[in-house]
Coordinates of C-alpha atoms and ligand atoms in Angstrom, one line a residue:
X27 CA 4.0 -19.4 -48.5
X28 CA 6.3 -22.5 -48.1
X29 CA 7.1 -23.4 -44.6
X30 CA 4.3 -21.0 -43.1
X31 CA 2.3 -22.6 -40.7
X32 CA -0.3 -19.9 -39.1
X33 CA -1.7 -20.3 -35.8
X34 CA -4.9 -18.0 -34.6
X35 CA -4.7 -16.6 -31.1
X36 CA -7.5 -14.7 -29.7
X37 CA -6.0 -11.3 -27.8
X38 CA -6.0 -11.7 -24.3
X39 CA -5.2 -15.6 -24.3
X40 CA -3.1 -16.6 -21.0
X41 CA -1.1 -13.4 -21.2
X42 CA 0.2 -13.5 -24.9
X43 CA 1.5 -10.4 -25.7
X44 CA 2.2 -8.9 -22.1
X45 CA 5.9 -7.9 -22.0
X46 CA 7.7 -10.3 -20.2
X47 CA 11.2 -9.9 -20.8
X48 CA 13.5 -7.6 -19.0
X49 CA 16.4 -7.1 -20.7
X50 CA 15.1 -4.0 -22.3
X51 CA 14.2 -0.4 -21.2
X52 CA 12.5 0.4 -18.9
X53 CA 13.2 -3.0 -17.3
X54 CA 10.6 -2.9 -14.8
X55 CA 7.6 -3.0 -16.6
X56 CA 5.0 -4.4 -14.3
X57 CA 4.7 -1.2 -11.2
X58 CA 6.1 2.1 -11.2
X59 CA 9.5 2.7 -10.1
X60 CA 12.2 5.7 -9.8
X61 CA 15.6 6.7 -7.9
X62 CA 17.2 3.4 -8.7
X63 CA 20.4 2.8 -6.5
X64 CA 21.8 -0.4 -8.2
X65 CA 24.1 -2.0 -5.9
X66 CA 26.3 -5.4 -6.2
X67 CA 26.3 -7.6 -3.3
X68 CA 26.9 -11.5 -3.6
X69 CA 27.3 -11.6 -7.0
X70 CA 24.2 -9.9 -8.2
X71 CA 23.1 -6.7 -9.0
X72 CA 20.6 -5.3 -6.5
X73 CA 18.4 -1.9 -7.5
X74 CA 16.8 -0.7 -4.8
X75 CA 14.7 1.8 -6.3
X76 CA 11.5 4.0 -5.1
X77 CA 7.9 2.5 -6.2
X78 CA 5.6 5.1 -7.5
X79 CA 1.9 4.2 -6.9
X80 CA -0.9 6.2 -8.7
X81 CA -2.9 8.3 -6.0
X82 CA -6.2 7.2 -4.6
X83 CA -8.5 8.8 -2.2
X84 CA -6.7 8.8 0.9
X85 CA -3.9 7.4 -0.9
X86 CA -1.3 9.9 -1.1
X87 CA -2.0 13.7 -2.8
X88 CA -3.1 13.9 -6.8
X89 CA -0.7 15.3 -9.4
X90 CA 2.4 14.7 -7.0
X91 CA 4.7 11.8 -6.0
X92 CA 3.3 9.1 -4.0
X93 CA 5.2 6.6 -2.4
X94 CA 4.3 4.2 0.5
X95 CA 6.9 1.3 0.3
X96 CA 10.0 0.1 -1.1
X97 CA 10.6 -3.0 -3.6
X98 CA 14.7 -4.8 -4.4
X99 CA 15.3 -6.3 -7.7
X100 CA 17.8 -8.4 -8.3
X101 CA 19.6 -10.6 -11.7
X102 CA 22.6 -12.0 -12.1
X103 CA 22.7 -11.5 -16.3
X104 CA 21.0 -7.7 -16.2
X105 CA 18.1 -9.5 -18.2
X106 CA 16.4 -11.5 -15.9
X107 CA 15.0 -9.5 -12.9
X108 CA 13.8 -10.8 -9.3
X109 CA 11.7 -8.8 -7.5
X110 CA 12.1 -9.7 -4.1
X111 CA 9.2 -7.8 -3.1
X112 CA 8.4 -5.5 -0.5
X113 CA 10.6 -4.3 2.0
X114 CA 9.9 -1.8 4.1
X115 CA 6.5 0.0 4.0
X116 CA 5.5 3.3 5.7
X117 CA 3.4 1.7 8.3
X118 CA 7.0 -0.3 9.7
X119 CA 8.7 2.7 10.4
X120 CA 8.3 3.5 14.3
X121 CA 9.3 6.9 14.8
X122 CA 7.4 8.2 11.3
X123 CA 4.1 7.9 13.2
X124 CA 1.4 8.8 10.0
X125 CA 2.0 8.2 6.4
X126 CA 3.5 10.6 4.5
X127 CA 4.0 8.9 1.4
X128 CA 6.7 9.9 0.7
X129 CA 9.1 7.4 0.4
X130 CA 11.9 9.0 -1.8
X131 CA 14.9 7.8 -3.2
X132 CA 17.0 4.7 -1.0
X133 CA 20.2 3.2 -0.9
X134 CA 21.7 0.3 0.1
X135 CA 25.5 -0.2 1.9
X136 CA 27.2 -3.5 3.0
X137 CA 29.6 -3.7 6.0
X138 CA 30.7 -5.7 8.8
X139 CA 28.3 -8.4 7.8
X140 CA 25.2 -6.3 7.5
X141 CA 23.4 -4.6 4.8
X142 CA 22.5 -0.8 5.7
X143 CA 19.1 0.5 3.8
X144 CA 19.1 4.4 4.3
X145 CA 15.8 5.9 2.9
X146 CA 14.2 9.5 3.1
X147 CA 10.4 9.7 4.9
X148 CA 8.5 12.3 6.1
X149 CA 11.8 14.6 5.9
X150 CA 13.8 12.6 7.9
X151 CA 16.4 9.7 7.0
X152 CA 15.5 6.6 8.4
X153 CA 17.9 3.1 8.5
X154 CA 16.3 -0.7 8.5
X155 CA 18.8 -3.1 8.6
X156 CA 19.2 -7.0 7.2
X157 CA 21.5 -9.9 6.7
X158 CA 20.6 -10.5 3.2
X159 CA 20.7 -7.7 0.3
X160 CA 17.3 -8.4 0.1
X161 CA 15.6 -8.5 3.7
X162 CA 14.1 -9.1 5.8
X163 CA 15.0 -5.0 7.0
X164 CA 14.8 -4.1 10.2
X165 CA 14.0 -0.3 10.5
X166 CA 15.9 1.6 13.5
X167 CA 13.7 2.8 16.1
X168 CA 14.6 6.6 15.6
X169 CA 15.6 8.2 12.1
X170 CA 19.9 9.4 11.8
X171 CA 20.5 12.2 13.9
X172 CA 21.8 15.5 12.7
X173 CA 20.4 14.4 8.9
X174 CA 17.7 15.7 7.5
X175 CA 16.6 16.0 4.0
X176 CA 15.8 13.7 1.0
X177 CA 17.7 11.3 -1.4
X178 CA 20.6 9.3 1.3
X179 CA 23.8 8.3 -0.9
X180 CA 26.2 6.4 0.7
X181 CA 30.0 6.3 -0.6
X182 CA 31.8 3.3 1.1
X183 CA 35.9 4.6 0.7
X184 CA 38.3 1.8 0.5
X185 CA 39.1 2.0 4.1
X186 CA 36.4 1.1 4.7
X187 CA 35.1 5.0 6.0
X188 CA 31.3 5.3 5.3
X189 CA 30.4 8.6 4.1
X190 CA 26.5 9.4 3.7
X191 CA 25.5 12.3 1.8
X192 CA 21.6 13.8 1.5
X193 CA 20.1 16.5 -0.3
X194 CA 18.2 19.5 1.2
X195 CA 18.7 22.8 -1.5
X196 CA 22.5 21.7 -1.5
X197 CA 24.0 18.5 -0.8
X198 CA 25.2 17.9 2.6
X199 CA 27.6 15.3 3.6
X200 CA 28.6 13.6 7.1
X201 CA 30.8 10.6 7.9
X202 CA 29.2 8.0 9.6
X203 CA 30.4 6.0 12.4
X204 CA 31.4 2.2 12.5
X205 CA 27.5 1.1 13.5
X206 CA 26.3 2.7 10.3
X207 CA 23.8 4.3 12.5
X208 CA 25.3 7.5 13.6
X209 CA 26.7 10.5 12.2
X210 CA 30.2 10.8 13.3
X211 CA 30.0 14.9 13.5
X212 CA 28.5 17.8 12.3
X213 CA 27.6 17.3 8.4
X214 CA 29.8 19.8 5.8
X215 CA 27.8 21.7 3.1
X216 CA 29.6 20.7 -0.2
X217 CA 30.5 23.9 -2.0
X218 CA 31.3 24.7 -5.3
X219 CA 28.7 22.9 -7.0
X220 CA 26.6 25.1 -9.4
X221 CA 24.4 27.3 -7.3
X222 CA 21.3 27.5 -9.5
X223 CA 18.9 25.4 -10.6
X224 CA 17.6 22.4 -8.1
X225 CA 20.0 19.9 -6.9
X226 CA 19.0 16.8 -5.2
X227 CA 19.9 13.1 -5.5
X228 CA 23.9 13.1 -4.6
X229 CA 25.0 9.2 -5.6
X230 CA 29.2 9.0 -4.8
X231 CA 31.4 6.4 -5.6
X232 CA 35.6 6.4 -6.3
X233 CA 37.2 4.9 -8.7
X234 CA 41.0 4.6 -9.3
X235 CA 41.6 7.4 -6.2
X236 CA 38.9 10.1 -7.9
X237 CA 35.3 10.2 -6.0
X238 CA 32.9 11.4 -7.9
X239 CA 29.3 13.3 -6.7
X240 CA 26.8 12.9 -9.0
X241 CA 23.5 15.0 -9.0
X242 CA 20.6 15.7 -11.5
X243 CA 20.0 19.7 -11.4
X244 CA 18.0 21.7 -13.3
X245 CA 20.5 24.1 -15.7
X246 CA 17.5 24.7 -17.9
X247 CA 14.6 23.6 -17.2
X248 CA 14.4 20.5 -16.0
X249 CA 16.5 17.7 -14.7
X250 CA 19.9 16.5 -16.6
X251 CA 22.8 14.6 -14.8
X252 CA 25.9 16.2 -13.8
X253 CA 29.0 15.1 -11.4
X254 CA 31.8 16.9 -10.3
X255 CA 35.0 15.3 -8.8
X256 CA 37.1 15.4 -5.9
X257 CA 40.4 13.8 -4.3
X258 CA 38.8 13.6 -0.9
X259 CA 35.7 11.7 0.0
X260 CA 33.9 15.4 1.3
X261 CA 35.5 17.6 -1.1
X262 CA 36.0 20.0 -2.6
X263 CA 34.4 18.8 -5.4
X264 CA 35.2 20.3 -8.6
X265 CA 32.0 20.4 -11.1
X266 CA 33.3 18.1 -14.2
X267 CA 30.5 17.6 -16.6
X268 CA 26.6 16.2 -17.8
X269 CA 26.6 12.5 -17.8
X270 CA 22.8 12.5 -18.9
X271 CA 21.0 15.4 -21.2
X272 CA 17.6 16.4 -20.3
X273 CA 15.2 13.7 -20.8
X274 CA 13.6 14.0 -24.9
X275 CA 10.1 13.1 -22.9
X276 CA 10.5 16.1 -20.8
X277 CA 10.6 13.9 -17.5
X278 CA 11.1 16.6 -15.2
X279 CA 13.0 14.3 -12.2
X280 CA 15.8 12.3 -13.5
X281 CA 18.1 10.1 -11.0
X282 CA 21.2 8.1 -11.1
X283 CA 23.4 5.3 -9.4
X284 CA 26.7 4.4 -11.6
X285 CA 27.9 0.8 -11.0
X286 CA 30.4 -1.3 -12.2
X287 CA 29.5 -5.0 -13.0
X288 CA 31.7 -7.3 -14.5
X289 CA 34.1 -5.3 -15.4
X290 CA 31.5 -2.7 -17.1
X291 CA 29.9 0.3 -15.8
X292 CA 26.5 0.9 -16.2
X293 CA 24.2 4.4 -15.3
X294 CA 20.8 3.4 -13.8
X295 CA 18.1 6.0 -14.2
X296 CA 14.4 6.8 -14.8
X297 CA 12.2 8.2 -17.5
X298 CA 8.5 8.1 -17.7
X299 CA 8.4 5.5 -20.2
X300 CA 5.4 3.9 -18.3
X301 CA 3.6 7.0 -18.0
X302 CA 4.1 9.2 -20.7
X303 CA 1.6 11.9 -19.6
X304 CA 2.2 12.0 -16.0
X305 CA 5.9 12.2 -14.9
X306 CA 5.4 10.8 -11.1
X307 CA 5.1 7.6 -12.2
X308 CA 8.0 6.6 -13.2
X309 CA 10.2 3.5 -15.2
X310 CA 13.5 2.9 -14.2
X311 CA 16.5 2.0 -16.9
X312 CA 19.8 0.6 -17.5
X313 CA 22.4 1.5 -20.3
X314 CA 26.2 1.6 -20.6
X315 CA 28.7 4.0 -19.1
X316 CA 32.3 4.9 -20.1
X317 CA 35.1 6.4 -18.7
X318 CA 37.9 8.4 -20.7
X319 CA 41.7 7.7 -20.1
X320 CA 42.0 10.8 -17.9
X321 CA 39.2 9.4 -15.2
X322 CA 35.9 11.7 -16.9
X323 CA 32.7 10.1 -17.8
X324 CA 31.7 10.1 -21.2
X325 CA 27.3 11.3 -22.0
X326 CA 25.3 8.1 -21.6
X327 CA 23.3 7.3 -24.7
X328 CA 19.8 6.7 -23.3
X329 CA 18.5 3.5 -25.0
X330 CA 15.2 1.6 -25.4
X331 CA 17.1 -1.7 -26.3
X332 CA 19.0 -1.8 -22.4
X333 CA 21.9 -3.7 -21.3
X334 CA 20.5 -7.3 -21.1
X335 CA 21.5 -10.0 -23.9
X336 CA 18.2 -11.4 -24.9
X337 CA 17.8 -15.0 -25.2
X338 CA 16.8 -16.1 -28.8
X339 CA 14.0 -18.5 -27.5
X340 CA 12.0 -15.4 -25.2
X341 CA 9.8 -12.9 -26.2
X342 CA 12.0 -10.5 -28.1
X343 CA 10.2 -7.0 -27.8
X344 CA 11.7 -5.5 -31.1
X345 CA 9.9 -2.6 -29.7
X346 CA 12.7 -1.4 -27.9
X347 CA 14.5 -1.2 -31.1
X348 CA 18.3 -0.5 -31.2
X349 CA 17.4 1.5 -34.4
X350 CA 14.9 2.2 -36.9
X351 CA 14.5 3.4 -40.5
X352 CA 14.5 6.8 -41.0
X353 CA 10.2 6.7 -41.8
X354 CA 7.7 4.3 -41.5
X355 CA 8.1 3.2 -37.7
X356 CA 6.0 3.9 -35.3
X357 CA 6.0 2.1 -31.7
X358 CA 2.7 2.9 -29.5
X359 CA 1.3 0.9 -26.3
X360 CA -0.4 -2.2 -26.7
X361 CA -3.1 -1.2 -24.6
X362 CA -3.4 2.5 -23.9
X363 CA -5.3 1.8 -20.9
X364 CA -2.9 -0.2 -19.0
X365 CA 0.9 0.4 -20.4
X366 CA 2.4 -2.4 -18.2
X367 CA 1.0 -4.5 -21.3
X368 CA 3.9 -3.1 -23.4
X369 CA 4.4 -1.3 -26.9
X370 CA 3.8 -2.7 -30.1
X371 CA 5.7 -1.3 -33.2
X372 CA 4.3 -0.6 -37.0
X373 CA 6.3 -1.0 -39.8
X374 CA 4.4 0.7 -42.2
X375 CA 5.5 0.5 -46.1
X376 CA 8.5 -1.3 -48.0
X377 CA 12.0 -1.3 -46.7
X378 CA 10.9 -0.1 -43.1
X379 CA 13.0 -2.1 -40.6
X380 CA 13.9 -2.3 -36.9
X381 CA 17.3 -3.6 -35.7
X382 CA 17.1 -5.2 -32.2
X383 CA 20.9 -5.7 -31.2
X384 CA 22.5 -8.5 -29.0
X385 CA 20.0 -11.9 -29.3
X386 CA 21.5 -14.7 -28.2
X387 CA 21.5 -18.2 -30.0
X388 CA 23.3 -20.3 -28.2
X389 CA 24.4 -23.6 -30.1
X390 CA 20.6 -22.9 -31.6
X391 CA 19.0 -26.2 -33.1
X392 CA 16.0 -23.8 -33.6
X393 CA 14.0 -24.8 -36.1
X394 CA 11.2 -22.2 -36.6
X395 CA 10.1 -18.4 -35.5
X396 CA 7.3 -17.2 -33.7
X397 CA 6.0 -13.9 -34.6
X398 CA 3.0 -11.8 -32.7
X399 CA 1.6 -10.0 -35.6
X400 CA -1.5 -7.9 -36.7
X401 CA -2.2 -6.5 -40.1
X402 CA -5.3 -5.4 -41.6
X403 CA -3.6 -5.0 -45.2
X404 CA -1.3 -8.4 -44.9
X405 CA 2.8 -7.9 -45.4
X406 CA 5.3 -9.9 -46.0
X407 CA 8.7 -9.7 -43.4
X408 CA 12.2 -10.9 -44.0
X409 CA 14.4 -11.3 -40.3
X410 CA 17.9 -11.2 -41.3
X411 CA 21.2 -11.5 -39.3
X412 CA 23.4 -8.5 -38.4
X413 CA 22.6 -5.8 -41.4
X414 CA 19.7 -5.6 -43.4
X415 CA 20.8 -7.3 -46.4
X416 CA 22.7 -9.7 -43.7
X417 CA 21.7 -13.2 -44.0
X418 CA 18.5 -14.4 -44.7
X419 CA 16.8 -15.7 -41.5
X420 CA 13.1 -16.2 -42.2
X421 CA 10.2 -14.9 -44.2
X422 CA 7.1 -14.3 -42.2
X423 CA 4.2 -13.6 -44.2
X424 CA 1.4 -11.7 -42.5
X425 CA -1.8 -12.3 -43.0
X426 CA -4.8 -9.7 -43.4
X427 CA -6.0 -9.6 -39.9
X428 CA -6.3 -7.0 -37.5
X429 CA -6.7 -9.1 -34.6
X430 CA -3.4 -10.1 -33.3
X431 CA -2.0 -13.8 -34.3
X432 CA 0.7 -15.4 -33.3
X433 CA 2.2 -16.6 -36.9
X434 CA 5.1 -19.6 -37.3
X435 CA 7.6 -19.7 -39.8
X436 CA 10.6 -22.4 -40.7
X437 CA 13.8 -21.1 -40.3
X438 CA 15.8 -20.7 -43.8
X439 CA 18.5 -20.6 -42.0
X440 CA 20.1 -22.0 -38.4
X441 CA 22.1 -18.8 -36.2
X442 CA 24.5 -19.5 -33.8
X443 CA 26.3 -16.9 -31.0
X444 CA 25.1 -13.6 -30.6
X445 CA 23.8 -11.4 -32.9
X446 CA 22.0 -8.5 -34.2
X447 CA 18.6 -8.6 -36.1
X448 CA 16.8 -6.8 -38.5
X449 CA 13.5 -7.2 -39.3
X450 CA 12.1 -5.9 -42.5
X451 CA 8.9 -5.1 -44.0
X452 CA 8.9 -5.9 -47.5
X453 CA 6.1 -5.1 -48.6
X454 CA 4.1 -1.7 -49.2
X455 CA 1.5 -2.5 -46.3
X456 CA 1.3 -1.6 -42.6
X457 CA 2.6 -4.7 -40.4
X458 CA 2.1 -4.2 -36.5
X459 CA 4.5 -6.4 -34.1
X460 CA 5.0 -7.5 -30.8
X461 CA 7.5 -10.3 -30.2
X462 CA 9.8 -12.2 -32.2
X463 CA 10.5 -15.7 -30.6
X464 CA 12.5 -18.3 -32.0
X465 CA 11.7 -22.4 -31.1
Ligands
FUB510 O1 11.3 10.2 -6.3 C1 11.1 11.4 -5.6 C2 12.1 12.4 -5.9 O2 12.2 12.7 -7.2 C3 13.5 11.9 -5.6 O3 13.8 11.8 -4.2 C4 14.3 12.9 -6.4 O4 15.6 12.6 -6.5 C5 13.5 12.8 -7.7 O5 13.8 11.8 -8.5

């Protein structure tokens, strides 16, 4: 074809098609991770999540949860992630005394200068303390007194009142004194939340004068996402809805933080993306949350494509597709053996397509596209802008080759701004892709 300059790339080379781009979901793709608490301190969003690690002889017990330490992220964009690295581990906390490995779900509170890290181990709730959102954390010598159970979620009311709630059976909630370190009485049992089915995971938060508990519990079978509402920071809370249905991959935990970042909320959560046939190892995600006029949340629409924009010049994993065609798609792992190598996807006969949304072009002055391809029958693909008869991008044309390649073709046309893509198969042949990059 005209303009078609093809490049052979033996798989494997220098980390070609591992997925490196993080605007998508899950957006953690190189570790396991759950129980993300996304926070916004200094700027940035901050996910403190919990870091699931496969067991291994005397690593932790087989078939169940094991967790030994504790990992931030942060970005600025929701697309490109920092991982700050380890921040507490099981072996720094003094008064746990073995490991348990069981490092549940975190969170992370700001006041008076400090940041507060609150995390469940060996039953208890223990605090480590920092300067900086992301360490170094300073764990307390003793765990909080008068709490005990799993999943710490702290609402910080706008007087500046920090509230800490925890799950044991029910949710229980107790103020906590100015030093963040204390409870400041007896904790309350919050009633009047469905009575059951599991509930565990409480994450607060107010907005415009409602505070809202959310919870996954199990109404059927496993995990969805409720919350119910309340005028006063400990209740009574009045159940008000599911944010989140039931994981489609039967995921049996789910777990939630809402946060708002400029000026739009988002719901971060897990799903077993990573892990698709054992659910205690887990991904964590990102996608959009609304409010309607009268203060209720609207169902989240679990995505693959995220939150993140996604630069035009990265690896753009069309994989986590915004939407496909009705047939002919099918998106698998790269490598069945080691997922954190990504997915590839298959477009397999004429018309099949994927729309990837939000790809940012900037001013562009791109001249060509980069495409890592495989196809043992050959196929010819059309990228186009914003529908799929939208304008004509580039034609990629495939060679036969089952070995993957990354293929280079002229751009017919320059984008500029943001747009959508779509990505066509045009041919009655099986195409198999893993990025799109434009240059
Ligand atoms: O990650 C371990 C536990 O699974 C959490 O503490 C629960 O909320 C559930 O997600």
């Amino acid at each position: 074809m005209k303009n078609c300059k093809l490049y052979l790339v033996a798989l494997g080379f220098g980390g070609l098609f591992l997925n490196n781009t993080f605007a998508t979901n899950p957006f953690i793709t190189d570790q396991f991770t759950a129980d993300p608490t996304a926070r916004v301190f200094e700027g940035r969003v901050y996910v403190y999540p919990s870091h699931d690690i496969p067991a291994s002889p005397g690593r932790g017990r087989t078939n169940w949860f094991v967790m030994e330490d504790y990992h931030v992220f942060s970005s600025e964009n929701l697309t490109d992630w920092t991982d700050h690295g380890v921040i507490l581990n099981q072996t720094n906390v003094p008064w746990l005394g073995r490991t348990s490995f069981d490092m549940w779900a975190p969170d992370c509170v700001y006041k008076n200068g400090k940041y507060f890290f609150y995390f469940p181990v060996g039953g208890r709730i223990g605090v480590a303390v920092a300067d900086k959102p992301y360490g170094p954390f300073k764990p307390e010598e003793k765990p909080l007194a008068g709490a005990g159970g799993i999943d710490p979620g702290v609402l910080m009311d706008k007087d500046g009142t920090a509230y800490i709630f925890w799950a044991r059976g029910r949710i229980s909630v107790a103020k906590l004194k100015e030093n963040m370190l204390e409870l400041d009485g007896p904790p309350l049992v919050i009633t009047n939340l469905p009575f059951t089915g599991l509930i565990e995971g409480p994450f607060p938060f107010e907005r415009n004068g409602i505070y809202y508990l959310t919870y996954p519990h199990v109404q059927n079978k496993i995990e969805r996402l409720e919350y119910a509402t309340s005028t006063n920071p400990i209740g009574p809370y009045k159940p008000a809805g599911v944010i989140l249905d039931e994981a489609a991959s039967g995921c049996w935990t789910v777990h939630q933080s809402i946060v708002e970042y400029k000026g739009q909320w988002y719901l971060f959560y897990h799903d077993k993306d990573l892990s698709p046939q054992f659910d205690k190892n887990r991904a964590i995600r990102a996608d959009k949350l609304f409010f309607n006029e009268d203060g209720t949340i609207q169902k989240v629409n679990p995505t693959l494509r995220g939150v993140g924009i996604v630069d035009a010049k990265s690896k753009i994993q069309i994989d986590r597709y915004s939407a496909i065609s009705k047939e002919g798609v099918t998106v698998s792992f790269l490598d069945a053996t080691n997922t954190f190598a990504g997915w590839k996807i298959a477009l397999d006969g004429k018309n099949t397509w994927v729309q990837f949304d939000q790809v940012e072009f900037g001013q562009s002055g791109l001249k060509s596209v980069n495409v890592g391809s495989a196809s043992s029958t050959g196929g010819l693909i059309e990228i186009r802008l914003d529908k799929a008869d939208g304008p004509l991008v580039a034609r990629v044309e495939i060679g036969k080759d089952a070995e993957w390649k990354v293929i280079e073709a002229k751009l017919q046309s320059v984008p500029t701004g943001t747009h959508n893509l779509f990505v066509i198969q045009n041919e009655n042949n099986q195409v198999d892709l893993d990025w799109i990059r434009f240059e």
